mmCIF file of C-alpha atoms and ligand atoms in Angstrom:
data_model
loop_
_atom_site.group_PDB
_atom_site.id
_atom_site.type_symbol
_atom_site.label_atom_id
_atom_site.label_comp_id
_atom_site.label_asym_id
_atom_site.label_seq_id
_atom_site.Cartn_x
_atom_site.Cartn_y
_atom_site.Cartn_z
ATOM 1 C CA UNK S 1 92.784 35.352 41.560
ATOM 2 C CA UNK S 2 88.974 35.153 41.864
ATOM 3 C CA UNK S 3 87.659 34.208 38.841
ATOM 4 C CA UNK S 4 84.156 34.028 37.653
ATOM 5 C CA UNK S 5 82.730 31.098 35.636
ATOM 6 C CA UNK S 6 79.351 32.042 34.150
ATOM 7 C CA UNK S 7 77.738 28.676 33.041
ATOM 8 C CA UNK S 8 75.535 28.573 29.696
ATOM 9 C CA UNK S 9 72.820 26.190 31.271
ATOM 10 C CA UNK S 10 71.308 29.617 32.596
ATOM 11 C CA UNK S 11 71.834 31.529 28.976
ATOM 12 C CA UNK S 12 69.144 32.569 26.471
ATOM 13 C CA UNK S 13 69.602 29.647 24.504
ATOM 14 C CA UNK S 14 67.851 31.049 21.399
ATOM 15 C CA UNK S 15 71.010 33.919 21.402
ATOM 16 C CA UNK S 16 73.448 32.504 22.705
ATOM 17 C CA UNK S 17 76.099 34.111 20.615
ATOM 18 C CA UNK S 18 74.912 37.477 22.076
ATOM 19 C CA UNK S 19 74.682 35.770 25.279
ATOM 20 C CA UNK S 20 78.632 34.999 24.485
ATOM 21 C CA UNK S 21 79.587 38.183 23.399
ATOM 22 C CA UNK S 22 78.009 40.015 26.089
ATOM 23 C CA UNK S 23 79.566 37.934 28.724
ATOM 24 C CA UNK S 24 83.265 38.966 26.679
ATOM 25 C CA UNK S 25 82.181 42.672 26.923
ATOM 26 C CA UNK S 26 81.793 42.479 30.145
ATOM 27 C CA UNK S 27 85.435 41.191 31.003
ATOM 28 C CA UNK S 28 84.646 37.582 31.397
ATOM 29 C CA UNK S 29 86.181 35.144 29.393
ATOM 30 C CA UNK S 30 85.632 31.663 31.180
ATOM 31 C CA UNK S 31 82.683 29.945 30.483
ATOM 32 C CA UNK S 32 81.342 26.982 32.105
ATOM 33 C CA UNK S 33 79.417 24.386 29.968
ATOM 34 C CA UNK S 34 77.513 21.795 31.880
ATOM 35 C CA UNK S 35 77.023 18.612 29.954
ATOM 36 C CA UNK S 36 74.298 15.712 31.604
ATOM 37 C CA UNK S 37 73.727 12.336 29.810
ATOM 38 C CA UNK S 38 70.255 12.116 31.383
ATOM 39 C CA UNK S 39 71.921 9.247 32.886
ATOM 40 C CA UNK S 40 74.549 10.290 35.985
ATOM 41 C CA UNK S 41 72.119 13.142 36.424
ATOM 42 C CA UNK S 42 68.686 13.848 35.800
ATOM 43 C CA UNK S 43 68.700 16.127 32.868
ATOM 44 C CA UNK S 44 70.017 16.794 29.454
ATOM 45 C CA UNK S 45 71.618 19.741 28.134
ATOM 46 C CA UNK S 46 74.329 20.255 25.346
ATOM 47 C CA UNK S 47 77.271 17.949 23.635
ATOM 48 C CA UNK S 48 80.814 18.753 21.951
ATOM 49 C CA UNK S 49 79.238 20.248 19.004
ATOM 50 C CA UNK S 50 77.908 23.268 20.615
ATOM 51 C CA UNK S 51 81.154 23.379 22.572
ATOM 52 C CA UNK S 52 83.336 23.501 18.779
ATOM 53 C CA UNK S 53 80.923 25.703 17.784
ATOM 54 C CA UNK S 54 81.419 28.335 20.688
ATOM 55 C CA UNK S 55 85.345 27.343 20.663
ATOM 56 C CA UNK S 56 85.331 28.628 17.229
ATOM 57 C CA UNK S 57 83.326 31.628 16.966
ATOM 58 C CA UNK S 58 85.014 33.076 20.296
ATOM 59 C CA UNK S 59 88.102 31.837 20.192
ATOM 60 C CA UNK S 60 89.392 33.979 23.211
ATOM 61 C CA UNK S 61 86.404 31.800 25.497
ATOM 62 C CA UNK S 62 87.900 29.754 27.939
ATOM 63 C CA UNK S 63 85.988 26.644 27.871
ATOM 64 C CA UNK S 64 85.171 25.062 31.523
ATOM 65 C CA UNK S 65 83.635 22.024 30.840
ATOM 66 C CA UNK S 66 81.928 19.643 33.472
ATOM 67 C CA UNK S 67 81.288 16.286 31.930
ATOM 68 C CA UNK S 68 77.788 15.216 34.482
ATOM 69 C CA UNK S 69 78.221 11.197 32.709
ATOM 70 C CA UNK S 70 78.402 7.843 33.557
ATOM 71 C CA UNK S 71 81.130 7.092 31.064
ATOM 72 C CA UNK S 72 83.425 10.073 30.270
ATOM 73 C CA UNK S 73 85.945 8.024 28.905
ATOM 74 C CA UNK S 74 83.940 7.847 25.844
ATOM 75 C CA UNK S 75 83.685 12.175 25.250
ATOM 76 C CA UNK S 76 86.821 13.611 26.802
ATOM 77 C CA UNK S 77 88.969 13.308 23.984
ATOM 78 C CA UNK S 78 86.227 14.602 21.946
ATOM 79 C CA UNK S 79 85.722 17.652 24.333
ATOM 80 C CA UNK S 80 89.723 18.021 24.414
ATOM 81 C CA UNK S 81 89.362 18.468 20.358
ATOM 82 C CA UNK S 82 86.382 20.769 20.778
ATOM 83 C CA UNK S 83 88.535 22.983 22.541
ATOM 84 C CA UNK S 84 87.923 22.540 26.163
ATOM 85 C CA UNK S 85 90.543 23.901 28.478
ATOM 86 C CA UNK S 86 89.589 22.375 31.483
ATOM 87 C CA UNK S 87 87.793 19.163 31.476
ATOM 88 C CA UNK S 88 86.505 18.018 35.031
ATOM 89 C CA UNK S 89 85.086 14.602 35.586
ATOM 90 C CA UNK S 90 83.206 13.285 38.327
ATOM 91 C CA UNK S 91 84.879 11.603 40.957
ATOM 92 C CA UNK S 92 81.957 9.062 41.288
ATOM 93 C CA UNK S 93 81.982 7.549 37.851
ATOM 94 C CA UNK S 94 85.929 6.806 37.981
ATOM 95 C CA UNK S 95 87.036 3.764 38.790
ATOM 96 C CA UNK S 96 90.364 4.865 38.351
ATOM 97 C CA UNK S 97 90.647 8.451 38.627
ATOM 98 C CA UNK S 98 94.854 8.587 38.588
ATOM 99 C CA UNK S 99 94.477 6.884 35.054
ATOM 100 C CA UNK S 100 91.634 9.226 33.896
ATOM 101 C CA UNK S 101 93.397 12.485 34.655
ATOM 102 C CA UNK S 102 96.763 11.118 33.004
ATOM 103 C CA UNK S 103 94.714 10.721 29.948
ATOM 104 C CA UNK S 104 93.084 14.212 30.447
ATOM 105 C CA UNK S 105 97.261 15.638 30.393
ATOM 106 C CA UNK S 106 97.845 13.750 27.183
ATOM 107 C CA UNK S 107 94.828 15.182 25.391
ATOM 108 C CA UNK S 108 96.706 19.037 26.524
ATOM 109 C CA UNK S 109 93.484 19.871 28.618
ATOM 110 C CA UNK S 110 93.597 20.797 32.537
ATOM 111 C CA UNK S 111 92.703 18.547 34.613
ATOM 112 C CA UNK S 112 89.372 18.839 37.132
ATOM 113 C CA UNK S 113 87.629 16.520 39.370
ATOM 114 C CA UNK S 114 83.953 16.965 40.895
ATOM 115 C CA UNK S 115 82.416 15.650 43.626
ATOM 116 C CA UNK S 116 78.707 15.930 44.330
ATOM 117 C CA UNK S 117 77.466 16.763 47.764
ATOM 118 C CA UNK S 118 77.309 13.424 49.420
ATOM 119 C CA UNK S 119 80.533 12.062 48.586
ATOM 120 C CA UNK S 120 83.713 13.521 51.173
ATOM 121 C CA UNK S 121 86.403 15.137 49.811
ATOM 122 C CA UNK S 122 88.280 12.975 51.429
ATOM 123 C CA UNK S 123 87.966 10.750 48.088
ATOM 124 C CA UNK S 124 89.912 13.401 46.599
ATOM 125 C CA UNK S 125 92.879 13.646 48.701
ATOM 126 C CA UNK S 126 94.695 10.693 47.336
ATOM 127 C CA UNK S 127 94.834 12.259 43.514
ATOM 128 C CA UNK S 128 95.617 16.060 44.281
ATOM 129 C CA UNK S 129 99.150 15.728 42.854
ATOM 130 C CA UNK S 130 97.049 15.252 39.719
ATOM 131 C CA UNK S 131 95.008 17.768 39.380
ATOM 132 C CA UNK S 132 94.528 21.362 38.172
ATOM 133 C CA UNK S 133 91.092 22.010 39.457
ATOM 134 C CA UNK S 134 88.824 20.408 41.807
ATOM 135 C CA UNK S 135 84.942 21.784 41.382
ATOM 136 C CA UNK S 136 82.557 21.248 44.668
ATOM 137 C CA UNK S 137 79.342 20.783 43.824
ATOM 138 C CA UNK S 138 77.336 23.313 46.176
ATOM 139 C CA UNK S 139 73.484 21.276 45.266
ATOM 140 C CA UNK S 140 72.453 18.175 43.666
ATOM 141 C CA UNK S 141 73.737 18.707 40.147
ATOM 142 C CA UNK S 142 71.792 18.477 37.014
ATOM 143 C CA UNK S 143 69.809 21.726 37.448
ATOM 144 C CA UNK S 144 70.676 25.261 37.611
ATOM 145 C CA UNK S 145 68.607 27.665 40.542
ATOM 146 C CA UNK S 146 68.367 25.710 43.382
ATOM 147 C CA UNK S 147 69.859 26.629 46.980
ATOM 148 C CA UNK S 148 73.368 27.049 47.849
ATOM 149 C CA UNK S 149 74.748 24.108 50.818
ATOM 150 C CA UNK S 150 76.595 25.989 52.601
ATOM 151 C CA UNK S 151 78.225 22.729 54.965
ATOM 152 C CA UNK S 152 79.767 21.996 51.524
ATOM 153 C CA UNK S 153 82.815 24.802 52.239
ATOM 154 C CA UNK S 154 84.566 22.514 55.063
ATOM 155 C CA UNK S 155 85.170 20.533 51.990
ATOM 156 C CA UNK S 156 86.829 23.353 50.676
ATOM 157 C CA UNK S 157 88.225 24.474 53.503
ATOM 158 C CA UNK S 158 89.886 21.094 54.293
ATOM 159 C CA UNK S 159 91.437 20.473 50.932
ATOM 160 C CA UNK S 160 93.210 24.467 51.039
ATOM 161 C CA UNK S 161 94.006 22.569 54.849
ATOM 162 C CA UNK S 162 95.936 20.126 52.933
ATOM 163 C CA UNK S 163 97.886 22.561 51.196
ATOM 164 C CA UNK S 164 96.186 22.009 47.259
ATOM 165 C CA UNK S 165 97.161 25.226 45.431
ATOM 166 C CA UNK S 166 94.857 24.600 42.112
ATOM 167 C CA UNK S 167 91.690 26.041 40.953
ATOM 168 C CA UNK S 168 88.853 25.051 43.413
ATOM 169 C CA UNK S 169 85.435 25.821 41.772
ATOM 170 C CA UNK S 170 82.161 26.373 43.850
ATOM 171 C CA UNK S 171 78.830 25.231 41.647
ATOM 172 C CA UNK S 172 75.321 25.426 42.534
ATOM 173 C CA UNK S 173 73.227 28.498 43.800
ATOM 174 C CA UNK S 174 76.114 30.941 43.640
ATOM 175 C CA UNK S 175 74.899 34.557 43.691
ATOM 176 C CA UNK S 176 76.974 37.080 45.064
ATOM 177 C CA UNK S 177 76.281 36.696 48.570
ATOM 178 C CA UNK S 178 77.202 32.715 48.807
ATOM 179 C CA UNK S 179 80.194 33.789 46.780
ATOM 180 C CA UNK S 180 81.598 35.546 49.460
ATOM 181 C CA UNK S 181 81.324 32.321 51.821
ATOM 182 C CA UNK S 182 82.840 30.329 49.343
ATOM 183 C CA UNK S 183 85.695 32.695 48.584
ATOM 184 C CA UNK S 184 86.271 32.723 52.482
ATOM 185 C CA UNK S 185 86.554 29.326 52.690
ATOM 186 C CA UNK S 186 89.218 29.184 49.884
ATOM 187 C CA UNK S 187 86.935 28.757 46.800
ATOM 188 C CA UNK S 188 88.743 31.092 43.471
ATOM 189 C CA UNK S 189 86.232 29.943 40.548
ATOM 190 C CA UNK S 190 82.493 31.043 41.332
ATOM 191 C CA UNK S 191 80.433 29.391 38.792
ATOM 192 C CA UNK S 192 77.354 31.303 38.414
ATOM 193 C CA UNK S 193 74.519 30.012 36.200
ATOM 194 C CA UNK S 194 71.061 31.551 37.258
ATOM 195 C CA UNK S 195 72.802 34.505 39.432
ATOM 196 C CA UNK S 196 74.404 35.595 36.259
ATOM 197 C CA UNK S 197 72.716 35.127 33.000
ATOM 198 C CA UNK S 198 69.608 36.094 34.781
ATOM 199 C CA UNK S 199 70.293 39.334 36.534
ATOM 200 C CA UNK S 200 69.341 42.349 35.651
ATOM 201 C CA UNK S 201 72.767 43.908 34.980
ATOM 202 C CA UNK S 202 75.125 40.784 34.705
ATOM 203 C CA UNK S 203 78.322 43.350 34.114
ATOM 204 C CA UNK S 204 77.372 44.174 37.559
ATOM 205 C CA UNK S 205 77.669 41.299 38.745
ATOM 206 C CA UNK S 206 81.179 40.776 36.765
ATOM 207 C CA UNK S 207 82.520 43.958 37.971
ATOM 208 C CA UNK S 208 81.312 43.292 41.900
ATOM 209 C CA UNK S 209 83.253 39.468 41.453
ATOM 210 C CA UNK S 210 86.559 41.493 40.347
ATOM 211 C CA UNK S 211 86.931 43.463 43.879
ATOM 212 C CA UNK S 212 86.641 40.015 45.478
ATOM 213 C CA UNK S 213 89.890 39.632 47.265
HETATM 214 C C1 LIG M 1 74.200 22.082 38.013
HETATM 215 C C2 LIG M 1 75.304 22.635 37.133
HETATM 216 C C3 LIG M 1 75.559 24.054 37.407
HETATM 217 C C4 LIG M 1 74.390 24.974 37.205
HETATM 218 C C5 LIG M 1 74.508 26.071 38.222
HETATM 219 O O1 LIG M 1 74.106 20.743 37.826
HETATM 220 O O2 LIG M 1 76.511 21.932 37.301
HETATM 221 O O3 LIG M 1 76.701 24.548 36.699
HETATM 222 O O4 LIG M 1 74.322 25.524 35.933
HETATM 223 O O5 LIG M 1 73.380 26.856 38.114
HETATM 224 P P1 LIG M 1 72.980 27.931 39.206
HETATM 225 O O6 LIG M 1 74.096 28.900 39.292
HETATM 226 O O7 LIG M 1 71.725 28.503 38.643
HETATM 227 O O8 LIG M 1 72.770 27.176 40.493
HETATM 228 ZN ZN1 LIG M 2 78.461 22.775 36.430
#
């Protein structure tokens, strides 16, 4: 199943409860929520108490969070209580990513593992026996709008090669046009930040992602 992953970095921040509910309305229920430490990426955006907050208010939100930090070890338990269902970490920050995702199963959360554009997915293939969900990062992570890297899909195209049947997540410059490339290549999670919150009509968009086949 195609599924589409709006994230909140791209929301109306000063309603994002309507932003929430809107996104619900419109027959999405899986929200991706960026967190940067303003240390493994550029930026800074939200922490676990925004992610309770949402987790409580709108219960029936799958939360899709993608921990951008240097030392995750420190938050994912913390996410895992704030009622994340998938918790992905980045590939480059673990030193030992076999250990990290056995504590992500312990803490009841599905397990996901990122890689940013310059590092192969070949760093991936010893660990896919461990993992729910592998998110390719489709620009240089730590801002929302920039452009879609379309070389990025042999990534995805190799690891669907070497027969992993989880989630793989696309992330970066996804509109509905790079969707379809990504979906091609064997992508089934389209995060959308700018593409989505920023349309015009985002149940559009919602309803367009649900005759992906
Ligand atoms: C970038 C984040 C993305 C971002 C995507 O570092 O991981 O989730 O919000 O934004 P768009 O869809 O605008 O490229
Ligand atoms: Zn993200």
């Amino acid at each position: 199943m195609i599924e589409l992953a709006p994230s909140l970095l791209a929301a109306d921040w000063m309603h994002l409860g309507r932003e929430i509910e809107n996104m619900l309305n419109h027959g999405v229920n899986l929200l991706h929520f960026d967190v940067m430490d303003a240390h493994f990426v550029p930026n800074l955006s939200f922490g676990p108490d925004l992610c309770s907050d949402v987790h409580r208010l709108f219960p029936e939100c799958r939360l899709d969070v993608h921990l951008m930090m240097n030392n995750p070890q420190s938050y994912w338990r913390i996410f895992a209580e704030a009622g994340a269902e998938t918790i992905t970490l980045h590939r480059e920050v673990l030193a030992d990513p076999r250990t990290a995702m056995e504590a992500l199963r312990s803490l009841g959360v599905r397990r996901g593992m990122a890689v940013k554009p310059g590092t192969p997915a070949e760093d991936l293939l010893p660990y896919l026996d461990c993992l729910d969900h592998i998110l390719i990062m489709t620009v240089e992570p730590g801002f929302g709008g920039q452009t879609f890297m379309p070389e990025q899909m042999d990534k995805v195209r190799m690891l669907r090669d070497k027969g992993f049947t989880g989630d793989i997540a696309v992330d970066g410059g996804i509109n509905l046009d790079t969707a379809r490339v990504a979906v091609q290549a064997g992508a089934n999670v389209l995060v959308m930040g700018t593409s989505y919150f920023h349309s015009d009509d985002p149940g559009r968009v919602a309803r367009a992602v649900k005759e992906f086949k």
